[in-house]
Short mmCIF file of C-alpha atoms in Angstrom, two decimals:
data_model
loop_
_atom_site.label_atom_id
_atom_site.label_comp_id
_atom_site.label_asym_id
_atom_site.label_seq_id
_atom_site.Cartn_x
_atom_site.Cartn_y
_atom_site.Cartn_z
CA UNK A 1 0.00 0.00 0.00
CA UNK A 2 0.99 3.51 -0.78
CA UNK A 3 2.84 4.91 2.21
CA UNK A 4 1.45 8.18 1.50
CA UNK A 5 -1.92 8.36 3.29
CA UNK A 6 -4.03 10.57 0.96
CA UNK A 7 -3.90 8.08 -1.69
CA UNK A 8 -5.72 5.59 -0.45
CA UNK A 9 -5.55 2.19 -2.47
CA UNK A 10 -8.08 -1.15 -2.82
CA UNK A 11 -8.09 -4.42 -3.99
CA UNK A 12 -10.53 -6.46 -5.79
CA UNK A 13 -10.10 -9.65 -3.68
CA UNK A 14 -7.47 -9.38 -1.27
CA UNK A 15 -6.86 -13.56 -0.65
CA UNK A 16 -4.50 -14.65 -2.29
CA UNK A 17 -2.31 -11.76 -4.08
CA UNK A 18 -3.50 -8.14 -3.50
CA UNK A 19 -2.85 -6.48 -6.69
CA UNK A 20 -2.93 -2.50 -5.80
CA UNK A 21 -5.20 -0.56 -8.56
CA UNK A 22 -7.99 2.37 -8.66
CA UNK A 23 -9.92 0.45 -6.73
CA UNK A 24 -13.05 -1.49 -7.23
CA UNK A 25 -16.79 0.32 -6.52
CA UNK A 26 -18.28 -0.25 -3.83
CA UNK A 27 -21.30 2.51 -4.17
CA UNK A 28 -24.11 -0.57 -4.58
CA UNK A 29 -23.75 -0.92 -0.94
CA UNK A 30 -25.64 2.61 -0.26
CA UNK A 31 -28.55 1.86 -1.61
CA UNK A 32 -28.98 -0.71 1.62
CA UNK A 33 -28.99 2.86 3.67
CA UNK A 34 -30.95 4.73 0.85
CA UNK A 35 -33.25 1.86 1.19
CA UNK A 36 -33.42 2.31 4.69
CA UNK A 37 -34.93 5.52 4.94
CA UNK A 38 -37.43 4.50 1.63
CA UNK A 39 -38.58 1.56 3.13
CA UNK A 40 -39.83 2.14 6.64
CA UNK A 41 -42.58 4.77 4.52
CA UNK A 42 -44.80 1.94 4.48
CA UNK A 43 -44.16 0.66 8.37
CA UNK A 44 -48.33 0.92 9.62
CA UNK A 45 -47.32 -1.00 12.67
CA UNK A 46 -44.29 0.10 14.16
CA UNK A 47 -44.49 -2.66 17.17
CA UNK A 48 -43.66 -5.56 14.40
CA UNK A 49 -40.49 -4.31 13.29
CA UNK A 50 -38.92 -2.65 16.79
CA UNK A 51 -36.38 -5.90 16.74
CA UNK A 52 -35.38 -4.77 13.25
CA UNK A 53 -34.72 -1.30 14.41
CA UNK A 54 -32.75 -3.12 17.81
CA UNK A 55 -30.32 -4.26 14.91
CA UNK A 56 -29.27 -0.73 14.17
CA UNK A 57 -25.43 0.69 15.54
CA UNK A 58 -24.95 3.83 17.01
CA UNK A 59 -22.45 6.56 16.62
CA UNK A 60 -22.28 9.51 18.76
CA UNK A 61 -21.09 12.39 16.08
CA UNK A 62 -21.81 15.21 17.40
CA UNK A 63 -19.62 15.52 20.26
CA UNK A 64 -16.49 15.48 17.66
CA UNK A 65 -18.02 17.97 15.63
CA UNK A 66 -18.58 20.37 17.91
CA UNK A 67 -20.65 23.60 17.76
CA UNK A 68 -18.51 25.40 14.46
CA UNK A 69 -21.02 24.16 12.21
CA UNK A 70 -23.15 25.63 8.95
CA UNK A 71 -26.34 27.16 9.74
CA UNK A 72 -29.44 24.81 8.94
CA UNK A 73 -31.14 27.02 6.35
CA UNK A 74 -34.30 25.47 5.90
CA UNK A 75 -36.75 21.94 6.36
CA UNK A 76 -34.35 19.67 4.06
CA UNK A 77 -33.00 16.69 5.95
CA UNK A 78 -29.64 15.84 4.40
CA UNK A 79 -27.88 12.32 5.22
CA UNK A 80 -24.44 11.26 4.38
CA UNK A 81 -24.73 7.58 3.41
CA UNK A 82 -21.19 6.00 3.59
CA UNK A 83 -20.09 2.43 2.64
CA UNK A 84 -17.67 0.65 4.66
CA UNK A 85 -15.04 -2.31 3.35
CA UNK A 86 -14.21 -2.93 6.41
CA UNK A 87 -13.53 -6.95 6.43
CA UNK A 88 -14.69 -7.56 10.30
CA UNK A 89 -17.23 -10.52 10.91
CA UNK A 90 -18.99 -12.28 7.82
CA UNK A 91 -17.58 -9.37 5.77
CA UNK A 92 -14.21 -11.19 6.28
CA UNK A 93 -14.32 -14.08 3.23
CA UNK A 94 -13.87 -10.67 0.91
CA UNK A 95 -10.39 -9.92 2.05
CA UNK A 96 -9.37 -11.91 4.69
CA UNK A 97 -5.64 -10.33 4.61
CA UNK A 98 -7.90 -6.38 4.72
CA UNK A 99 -9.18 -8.12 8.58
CA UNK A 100 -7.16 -6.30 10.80
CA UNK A 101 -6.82 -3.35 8.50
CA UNK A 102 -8.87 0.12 9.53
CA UNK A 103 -11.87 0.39 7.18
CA UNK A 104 -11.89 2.84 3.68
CA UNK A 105 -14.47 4.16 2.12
CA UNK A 106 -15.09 4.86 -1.46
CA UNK A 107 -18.21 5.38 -1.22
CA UNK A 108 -19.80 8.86 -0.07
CA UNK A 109 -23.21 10.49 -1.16
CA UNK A 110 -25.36 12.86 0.25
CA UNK A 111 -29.04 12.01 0.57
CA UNK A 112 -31.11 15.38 0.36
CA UNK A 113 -34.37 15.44 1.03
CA UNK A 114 -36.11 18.61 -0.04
CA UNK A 115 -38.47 20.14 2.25
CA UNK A 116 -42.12 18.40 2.28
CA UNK A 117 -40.25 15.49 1.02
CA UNK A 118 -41.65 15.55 -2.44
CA UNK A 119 -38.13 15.47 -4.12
CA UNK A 120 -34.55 13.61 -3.10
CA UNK A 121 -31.08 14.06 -4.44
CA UNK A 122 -27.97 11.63 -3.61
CA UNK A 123 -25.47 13.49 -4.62
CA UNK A 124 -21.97 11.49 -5.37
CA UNK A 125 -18.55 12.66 -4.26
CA UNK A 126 -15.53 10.26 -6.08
CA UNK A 127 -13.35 8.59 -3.58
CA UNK A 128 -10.27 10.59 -5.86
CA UNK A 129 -11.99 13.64 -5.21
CA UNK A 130 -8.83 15.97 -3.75
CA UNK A 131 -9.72 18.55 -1.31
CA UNK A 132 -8.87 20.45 1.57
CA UNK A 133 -9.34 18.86 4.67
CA UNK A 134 -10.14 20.21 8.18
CA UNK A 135 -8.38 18.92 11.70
CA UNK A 136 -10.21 16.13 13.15
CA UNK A 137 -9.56 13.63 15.84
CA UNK A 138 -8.32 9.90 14.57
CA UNK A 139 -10.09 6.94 15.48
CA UNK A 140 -7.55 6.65 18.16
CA UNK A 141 -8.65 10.07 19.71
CA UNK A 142 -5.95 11.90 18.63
CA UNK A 143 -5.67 15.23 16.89
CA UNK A 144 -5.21 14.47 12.70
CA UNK A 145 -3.70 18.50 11.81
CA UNK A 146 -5.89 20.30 8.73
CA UNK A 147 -4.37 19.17 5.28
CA UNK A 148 -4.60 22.07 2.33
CA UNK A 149 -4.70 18.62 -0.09
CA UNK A 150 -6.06 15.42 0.43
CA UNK A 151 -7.61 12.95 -1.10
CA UNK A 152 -11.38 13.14 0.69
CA UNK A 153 -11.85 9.08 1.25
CA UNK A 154 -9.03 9.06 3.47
CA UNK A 155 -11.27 11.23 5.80
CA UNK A 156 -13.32 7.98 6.86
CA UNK A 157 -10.12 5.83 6.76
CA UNK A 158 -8.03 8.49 9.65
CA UNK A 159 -11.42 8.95 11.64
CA UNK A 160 -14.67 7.97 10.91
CA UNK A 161 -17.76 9.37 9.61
CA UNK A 162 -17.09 12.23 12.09
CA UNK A 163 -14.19 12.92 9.57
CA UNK A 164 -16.26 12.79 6.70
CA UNK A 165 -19.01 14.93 7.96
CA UNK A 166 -16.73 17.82 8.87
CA UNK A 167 -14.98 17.67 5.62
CA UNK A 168 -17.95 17.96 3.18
CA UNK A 169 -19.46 20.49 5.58
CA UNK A 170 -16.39 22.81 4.89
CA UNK A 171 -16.22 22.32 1.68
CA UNK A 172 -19.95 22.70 1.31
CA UNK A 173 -21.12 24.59 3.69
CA UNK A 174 -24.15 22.62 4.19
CA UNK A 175 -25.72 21.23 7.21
CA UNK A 176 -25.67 17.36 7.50
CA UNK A 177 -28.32 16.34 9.95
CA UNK A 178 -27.64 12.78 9.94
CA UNK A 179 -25.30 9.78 8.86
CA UNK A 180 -26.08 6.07 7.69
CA UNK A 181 -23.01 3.49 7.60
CA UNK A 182 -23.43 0.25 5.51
CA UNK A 183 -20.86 -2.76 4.74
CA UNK A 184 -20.43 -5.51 3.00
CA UNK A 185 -22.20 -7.75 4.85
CA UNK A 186 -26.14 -7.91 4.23
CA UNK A 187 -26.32 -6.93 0.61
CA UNK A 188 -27.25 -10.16 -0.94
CA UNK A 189 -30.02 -10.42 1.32
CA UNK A 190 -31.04 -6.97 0.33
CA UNK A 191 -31.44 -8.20 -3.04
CA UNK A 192 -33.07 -11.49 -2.73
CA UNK A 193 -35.54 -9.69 -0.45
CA UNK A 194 -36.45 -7.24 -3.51
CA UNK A 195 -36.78 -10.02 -5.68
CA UNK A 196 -33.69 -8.52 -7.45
CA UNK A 197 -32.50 -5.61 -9.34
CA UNK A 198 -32.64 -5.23 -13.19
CA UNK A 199 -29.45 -3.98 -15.07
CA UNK A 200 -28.26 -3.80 -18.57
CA UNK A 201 -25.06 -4.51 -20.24
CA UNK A 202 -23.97 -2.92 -23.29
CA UNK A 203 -22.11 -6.08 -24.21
CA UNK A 204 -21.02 -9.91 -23.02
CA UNK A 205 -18.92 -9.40 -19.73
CA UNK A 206 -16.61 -12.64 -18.62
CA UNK A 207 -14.78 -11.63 -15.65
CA UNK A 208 -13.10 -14.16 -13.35
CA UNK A 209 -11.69 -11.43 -10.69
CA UNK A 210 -14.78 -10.70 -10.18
CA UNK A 211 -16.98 -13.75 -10.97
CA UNK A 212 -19.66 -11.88 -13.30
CA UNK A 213 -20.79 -13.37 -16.19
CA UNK A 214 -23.84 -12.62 -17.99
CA UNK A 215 -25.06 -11.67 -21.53
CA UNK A 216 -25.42 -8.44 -23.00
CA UNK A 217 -29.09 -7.02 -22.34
CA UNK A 218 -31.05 -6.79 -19.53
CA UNK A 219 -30.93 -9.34 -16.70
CA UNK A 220 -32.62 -9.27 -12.95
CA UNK A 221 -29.65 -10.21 -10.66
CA UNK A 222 -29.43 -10.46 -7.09
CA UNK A 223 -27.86 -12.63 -4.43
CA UNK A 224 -24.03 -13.46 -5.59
CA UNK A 225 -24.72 -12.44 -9.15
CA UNK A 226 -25.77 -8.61 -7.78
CA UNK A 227 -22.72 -8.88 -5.11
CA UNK A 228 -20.35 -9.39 -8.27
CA UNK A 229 -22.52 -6.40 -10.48
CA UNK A 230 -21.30 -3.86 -7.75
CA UNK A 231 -17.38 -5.66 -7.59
CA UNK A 232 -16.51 -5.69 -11.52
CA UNK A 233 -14.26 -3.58 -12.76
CA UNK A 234 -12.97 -5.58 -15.69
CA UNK A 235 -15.17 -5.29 -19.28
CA UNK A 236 -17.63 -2.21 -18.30
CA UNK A 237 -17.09 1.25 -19.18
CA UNK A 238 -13.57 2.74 -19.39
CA UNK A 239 -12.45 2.16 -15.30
CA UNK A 240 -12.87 5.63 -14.37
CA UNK A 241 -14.37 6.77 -11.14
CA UNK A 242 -16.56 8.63 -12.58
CA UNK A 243 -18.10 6.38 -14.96
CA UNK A 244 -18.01 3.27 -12.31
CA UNK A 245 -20.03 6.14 -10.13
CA UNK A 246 -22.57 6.31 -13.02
CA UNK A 247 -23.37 2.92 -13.46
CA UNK A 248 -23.70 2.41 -9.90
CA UNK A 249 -25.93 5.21 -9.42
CA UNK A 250 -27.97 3.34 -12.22
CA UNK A 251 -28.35 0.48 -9.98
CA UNK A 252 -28.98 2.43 -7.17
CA UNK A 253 -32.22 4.12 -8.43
CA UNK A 254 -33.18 0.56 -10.24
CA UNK A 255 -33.16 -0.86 -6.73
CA UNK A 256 -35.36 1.97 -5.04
CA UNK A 257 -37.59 1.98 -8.37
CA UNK A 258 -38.23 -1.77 -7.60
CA UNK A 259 -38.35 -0.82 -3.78
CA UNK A 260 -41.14 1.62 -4.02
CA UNK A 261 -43.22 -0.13 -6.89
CA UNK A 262 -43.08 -3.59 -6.94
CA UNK A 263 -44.76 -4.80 -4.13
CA UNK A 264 -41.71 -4.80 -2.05
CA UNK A 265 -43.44 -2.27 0.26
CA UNK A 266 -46.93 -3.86 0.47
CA UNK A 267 -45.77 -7.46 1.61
CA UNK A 268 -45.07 -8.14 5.08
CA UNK A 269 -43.16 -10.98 5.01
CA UNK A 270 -40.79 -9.08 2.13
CA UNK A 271 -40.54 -5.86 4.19
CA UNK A 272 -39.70 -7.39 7.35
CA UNK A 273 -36.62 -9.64 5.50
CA UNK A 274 -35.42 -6.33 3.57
CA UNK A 275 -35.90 -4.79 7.33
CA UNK A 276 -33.79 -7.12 9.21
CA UNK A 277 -30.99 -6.98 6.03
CA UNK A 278 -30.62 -3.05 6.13
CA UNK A 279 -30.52 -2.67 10.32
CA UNK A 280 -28.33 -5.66 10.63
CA UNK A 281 -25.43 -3.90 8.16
CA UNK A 282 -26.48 -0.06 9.44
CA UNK A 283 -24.55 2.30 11.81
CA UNK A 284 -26.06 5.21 12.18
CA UNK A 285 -25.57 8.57 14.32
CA UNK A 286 -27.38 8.26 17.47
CA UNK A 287 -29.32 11.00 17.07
CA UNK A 288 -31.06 8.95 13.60
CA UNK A 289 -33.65 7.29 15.97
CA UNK A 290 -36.32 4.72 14.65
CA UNK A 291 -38.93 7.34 15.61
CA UNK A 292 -36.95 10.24 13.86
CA UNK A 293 -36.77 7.53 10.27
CA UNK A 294 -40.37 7.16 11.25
CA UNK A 295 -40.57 10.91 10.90
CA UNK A 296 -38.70 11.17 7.97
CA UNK A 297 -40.43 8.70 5.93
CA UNK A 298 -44.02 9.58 6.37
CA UNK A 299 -42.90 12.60 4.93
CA UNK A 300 -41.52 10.86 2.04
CA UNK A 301 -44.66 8.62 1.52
CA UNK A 302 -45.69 10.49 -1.77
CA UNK A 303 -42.73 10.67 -3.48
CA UNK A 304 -42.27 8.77 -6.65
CA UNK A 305 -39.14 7.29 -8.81
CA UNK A 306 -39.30 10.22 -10.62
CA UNK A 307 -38.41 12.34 -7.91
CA UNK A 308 -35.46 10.56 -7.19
CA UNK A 309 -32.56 11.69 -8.53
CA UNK A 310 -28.64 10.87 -8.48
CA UNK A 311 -25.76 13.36 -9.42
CA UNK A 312 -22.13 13.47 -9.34
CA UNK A 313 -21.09 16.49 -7.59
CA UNK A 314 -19.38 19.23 -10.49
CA UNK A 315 -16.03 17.96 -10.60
CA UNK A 316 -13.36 17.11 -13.42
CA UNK A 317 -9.60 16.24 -13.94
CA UNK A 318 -7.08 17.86 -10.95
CA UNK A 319 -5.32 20.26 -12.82
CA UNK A 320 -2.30 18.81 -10.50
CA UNK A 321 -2.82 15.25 -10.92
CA UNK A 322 -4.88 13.55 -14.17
CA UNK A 323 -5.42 10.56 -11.95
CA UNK A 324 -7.23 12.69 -9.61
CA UNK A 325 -10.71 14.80 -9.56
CA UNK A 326 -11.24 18.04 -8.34
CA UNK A 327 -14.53 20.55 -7.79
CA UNK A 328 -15.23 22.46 -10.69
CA UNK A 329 -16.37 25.86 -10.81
CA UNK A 330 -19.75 24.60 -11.01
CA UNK A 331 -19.57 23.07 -7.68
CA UNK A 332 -20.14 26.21 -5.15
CA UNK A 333 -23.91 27.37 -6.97
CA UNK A 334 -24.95 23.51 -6.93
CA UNK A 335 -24.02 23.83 -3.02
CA UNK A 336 -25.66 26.72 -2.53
CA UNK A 337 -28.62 25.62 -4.44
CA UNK A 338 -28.70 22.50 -2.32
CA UNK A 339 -28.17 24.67 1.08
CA UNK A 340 -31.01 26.87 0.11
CA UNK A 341 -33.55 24.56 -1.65
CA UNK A 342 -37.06 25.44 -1.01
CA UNK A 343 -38.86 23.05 -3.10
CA UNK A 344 -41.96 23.05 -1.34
CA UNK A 345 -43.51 26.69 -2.48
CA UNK A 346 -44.63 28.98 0.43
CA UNK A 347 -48.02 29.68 1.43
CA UNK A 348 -49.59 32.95 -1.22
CA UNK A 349 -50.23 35.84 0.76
CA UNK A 350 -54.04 36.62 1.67
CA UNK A 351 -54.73 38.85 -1.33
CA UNK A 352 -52.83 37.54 -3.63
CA UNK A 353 -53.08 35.26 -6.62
CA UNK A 354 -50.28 33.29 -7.58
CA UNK A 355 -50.34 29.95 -8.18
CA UNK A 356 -47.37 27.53 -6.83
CA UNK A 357 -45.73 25.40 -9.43
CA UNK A 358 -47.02 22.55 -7.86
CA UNK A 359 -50.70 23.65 -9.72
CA UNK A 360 -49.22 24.29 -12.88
CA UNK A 361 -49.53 21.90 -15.52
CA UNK A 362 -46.83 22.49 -18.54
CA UNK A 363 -46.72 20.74 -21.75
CA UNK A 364 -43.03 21.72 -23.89
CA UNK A 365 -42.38 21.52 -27.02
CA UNK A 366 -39.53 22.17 -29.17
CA UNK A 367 -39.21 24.68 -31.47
CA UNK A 368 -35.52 25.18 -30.77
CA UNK A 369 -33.62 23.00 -33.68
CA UNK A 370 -32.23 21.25 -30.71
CA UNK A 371 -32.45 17.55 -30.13
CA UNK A 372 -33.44 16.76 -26.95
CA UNK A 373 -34.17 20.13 -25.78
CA UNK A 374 -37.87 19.88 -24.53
CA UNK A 375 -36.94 16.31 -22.33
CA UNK A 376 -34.23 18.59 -20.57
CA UNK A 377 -36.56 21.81 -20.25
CA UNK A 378 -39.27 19.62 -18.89
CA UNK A 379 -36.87 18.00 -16.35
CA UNK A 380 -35.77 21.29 -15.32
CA UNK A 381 -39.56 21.91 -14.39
CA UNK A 382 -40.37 19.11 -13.07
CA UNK A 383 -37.12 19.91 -10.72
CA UNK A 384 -39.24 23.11 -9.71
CA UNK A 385 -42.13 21.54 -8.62
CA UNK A 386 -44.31 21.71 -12.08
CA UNK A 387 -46.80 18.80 -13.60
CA UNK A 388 -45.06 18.01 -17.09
CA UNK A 389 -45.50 16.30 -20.30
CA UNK A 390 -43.65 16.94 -23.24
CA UNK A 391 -45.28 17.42 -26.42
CA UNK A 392 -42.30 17.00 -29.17
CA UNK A 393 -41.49 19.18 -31.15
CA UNK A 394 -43.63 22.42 -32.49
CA UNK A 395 -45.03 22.52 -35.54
CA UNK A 396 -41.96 24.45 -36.98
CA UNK A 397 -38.65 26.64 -35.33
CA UNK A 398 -38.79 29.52 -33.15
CA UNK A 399 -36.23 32.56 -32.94
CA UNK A 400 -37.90 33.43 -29.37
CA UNK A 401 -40.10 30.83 -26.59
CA UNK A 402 -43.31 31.44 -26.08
CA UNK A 403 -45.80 30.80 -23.42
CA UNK A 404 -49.67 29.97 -24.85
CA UNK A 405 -52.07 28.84 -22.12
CA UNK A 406 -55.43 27.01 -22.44
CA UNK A 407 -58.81 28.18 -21.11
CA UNK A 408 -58.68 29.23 -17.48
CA UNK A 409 -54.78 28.79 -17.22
CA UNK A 410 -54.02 32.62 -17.68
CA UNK A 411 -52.41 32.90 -13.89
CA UNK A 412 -50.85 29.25 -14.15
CA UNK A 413 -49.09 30.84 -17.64
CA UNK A 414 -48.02 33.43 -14.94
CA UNK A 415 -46.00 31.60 -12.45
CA UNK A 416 -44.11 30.10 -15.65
CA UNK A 417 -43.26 33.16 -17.43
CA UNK A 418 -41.71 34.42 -14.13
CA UNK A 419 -39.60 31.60 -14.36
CA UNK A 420 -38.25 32.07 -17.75
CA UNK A 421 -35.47 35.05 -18.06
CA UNK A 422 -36.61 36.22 -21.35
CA UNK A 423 -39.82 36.74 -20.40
CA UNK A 424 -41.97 36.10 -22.90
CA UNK A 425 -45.58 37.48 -22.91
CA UNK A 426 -48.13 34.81 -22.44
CA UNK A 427 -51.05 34.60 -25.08
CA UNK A 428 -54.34 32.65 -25.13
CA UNK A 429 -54.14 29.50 -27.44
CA UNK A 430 -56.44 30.05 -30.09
CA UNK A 431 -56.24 26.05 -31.73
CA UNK A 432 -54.73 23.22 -30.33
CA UNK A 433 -55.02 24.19 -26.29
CA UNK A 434 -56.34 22.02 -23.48
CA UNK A 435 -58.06 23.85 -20.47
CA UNK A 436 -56.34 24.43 -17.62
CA UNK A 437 -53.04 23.83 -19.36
CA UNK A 438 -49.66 25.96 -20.52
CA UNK A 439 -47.80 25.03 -23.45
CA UNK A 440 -44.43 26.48 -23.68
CA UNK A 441 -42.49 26.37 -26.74
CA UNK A 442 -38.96 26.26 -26.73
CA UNK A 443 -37.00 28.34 -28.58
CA UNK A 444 -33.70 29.43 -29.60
CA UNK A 445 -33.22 32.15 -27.44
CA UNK A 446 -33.99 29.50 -24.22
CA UNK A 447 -30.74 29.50 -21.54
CA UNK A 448 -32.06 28.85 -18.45
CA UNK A 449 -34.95 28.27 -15.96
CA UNK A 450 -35.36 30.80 -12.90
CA UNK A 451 -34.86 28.87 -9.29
CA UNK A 452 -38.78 28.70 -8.38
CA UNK A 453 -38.29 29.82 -4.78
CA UNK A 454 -35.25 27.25 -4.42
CA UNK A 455 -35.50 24.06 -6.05
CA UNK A 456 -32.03 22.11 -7.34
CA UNK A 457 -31.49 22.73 -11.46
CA UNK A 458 -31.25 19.33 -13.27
CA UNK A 459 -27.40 19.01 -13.52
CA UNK A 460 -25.65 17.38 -16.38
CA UNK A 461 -25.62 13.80 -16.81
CA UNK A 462 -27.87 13.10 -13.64
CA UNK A 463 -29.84 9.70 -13.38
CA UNK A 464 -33.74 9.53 -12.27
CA UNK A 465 -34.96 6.40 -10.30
CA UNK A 466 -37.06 5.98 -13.07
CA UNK A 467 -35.01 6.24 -15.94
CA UNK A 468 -34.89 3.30 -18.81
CA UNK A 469 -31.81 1.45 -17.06
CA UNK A 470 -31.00 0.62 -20.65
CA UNK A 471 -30.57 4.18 -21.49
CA UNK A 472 -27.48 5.78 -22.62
CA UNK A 473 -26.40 8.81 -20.46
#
């Protein structure tokens, strides 16, 4: 191993040669926490899981953390879901010479939960992302000095998720409420208990480090099959982090699709077996109660796949190191869009007439020349809170967008226009409008959506829950 602690190295298998490389993925393991907080939504009858919930470890946090913390801006709850290699226990037969070693982490994604829980983000940091990283005590108690570079999964490595926490705090500047911890150990039961997860290869994948082989296409995996999905590294993509990160985040929201609408949720017998899988492989921050999940959850009960969505936070190459990832200028207004989402639109004031997003139905079109244009426009609404279809494309190009509302839909055109910086005049739709609706035809001059009172702007290359998991990204 690399005697220099901020690059932190892995193994594929470390029994019986441990080859040092980039490091094999181990981002499947969050959706066991992601699932987690999904899951209990649909607990009626709290008394018949409590000993699930007694399987749950505790971490107390906040003492290390101390009170030097960002201000809590608004009603989001954001977790930081971790995964652990450590090889302890029955996580052991996956690197028995790793046993004694301290535990890494490539794994780190923060779950927000926009206010009214209507909308969730995980948002991916790269175990090569290099940052600056604060003091914080070791897992031995003592005092690790602040680094001006380091590579930010060596964080959990020198001490913890207390490490972690503190270091995407400062470089975010956004309150984490909570953490979930997940390991090895568990996951095939996670996905024999959701009947599996569907994935699709691009092409034939034979890899004996790993021990994945299936056919190109789509397949439902789980059990040993899934375990090997999440471990290859051999034959998919091109071995970045990045685009390892990507198809994991794929599998993530396949898993929570299947999760929320499968029957998963309404089955007893299913829940409790997914139940007892999660808690038994989950350390959490002791403040991350089964009452406070409880909480949490019910407040999550109406969100669908579609308002799940995964992200890599804006990085590219380290301008110092090609092998290494760094924030990209991008990066500080998707934090501050994150710190200061307000998804859920206020109450109007008595007096006034303005209808919330949330009441707006939008159909887009394109009329822009560009392909693709209305899918990304209307998942930029749909970010905002808006009801959306997409029409396809208008009838011919447009130099400007325009806004053209159905019968009784004047105010609803409105609240979109306000939205749109070029503000185009809204007009009644003589032929071809549906009541109630606003059509809004993309045009040339289109940059941008307006924040509607906070919400997160789709970010490039992001992944919805309930995307084809065949699709190209």
């Amino acid at each position: 191993m690399n005697s220099n602690p901020m690059y932190m190295e892995y193994v594929d298998d470390a029994d019986p040669q441990p080859a040092p490389r980039r490091g094999w993925r181990i981002l499947g393991w969050v959706c066991i926490g992601l699932s987690a907080v999904m899951v209990v939504g649909s607990l009626t009858a709290y008394g018949l899981y409590r000993q699930a919930f007694g399987n749950i470890s505790h971490e107390d946090v906040n003492a290390q953390l101390g009170p030097n913390r960002p201000k809590k801006l608004n009603n989001a709850m954001n977790i930081l879901v971790l995964g652990s290699d450590t090889r302890a226990g029955a996580n052991a037969k996956y690197g028995r010479s790793l046993k004694n070693e301290p535990p890494r982490s490539d794994t780190m994604i923060l779950l927000h939960l926009s206010p009214g829980g209507g909308q969730a983000i995980g948002i991916s940091f790269p175990r090569d992302l290099m940052v600056r990283m604060p003091s914080c005590k070791s897992r031995k108690g003592t005092v690790i000095p602040a680094q001006t570079r380091a590579q930010i999964n060596s964080s959990f490595t020198n001490g913890g998720a207390a490490c972690v926490i503190k270091t995407i705090e400062s470089l975010s500047n956004i309150r984490i409420d909570h953490f979930m911890q997940v390991d090895f150990n568990g996951f095939k039961t996670i996905t024999n208990a959701v009947g599996g997860v569907p994935v699709c290869l691009p092409k034939d994948v034979n890899d004996p480090k790993s021990g994945l082989r299936l056919s190109r296409g789509k397949h439902v995996i789980k059990g040993e099959t899934a375990l090997s999905y999440v471990r290859v590294r051999h034959g998919l993509g091109d071995g970045s982090d990045t685009d390892r990160i990507k198809r994991q985040q794929k599998f993530m929201g396949a898993l929570a699709n299947k999760s929320m609408s499968a029957g998963t949720l309404s089955n007893p017998k299913r829940l409790l077996s997914l139940m007892n899988a999660v808690t038994k492989s989950l350390t959490t921050d002791k403040e991350l109660t089964p009452q406070v999940m409880m909480d949490i959850a019910q407040e999550m009960q109406g969100m669908t796949s579609g308002k799940l969505r995964f992200v890599t936070v804006p990085s590219g190459p380290d301008p110092l190191d090609p092998n290494r990832v760094a924030l990209s200028a991008a990066a500080q207004p998707f934090f501050n869009a994150v710190r200061n989402d307000k998804t859920v639109p206020k109450e109007p004031k008595p007096g006034t007439s303005k209808i919330p997003p949330s009441q707006v139905r939008v159909r887009v079109y394109n009329g822009s020349g560009i392909d693709g244009q209305a899918g990304r426009v209307a998942d930029d609404l749909e970010s905002q809170g808006f009801q959306v279809t997409v029409g396809g494309n208008a009838p011919a190009p447009t130099a400007t967008t325009k806004v053209l509302y159905g019968t009784g839909a004047d105010q609803q055109a409105q609240t979109l226009t306000a939205l749109i910086p070029s503000k185009p005049q809204p007009a009644v739709r003589t032929t071809g409008g549906t009541p109630g609706v606003v059509d809004l035809v993309v045009g040339r001059d289109w940059t941008n959506l307006k924040s509607a009172g906070g919400g997160i702007p789709k970010q490039q290359g992001e992944i919805r829950a309930s995307d084809d998991i065949c699709k190209e990204s």
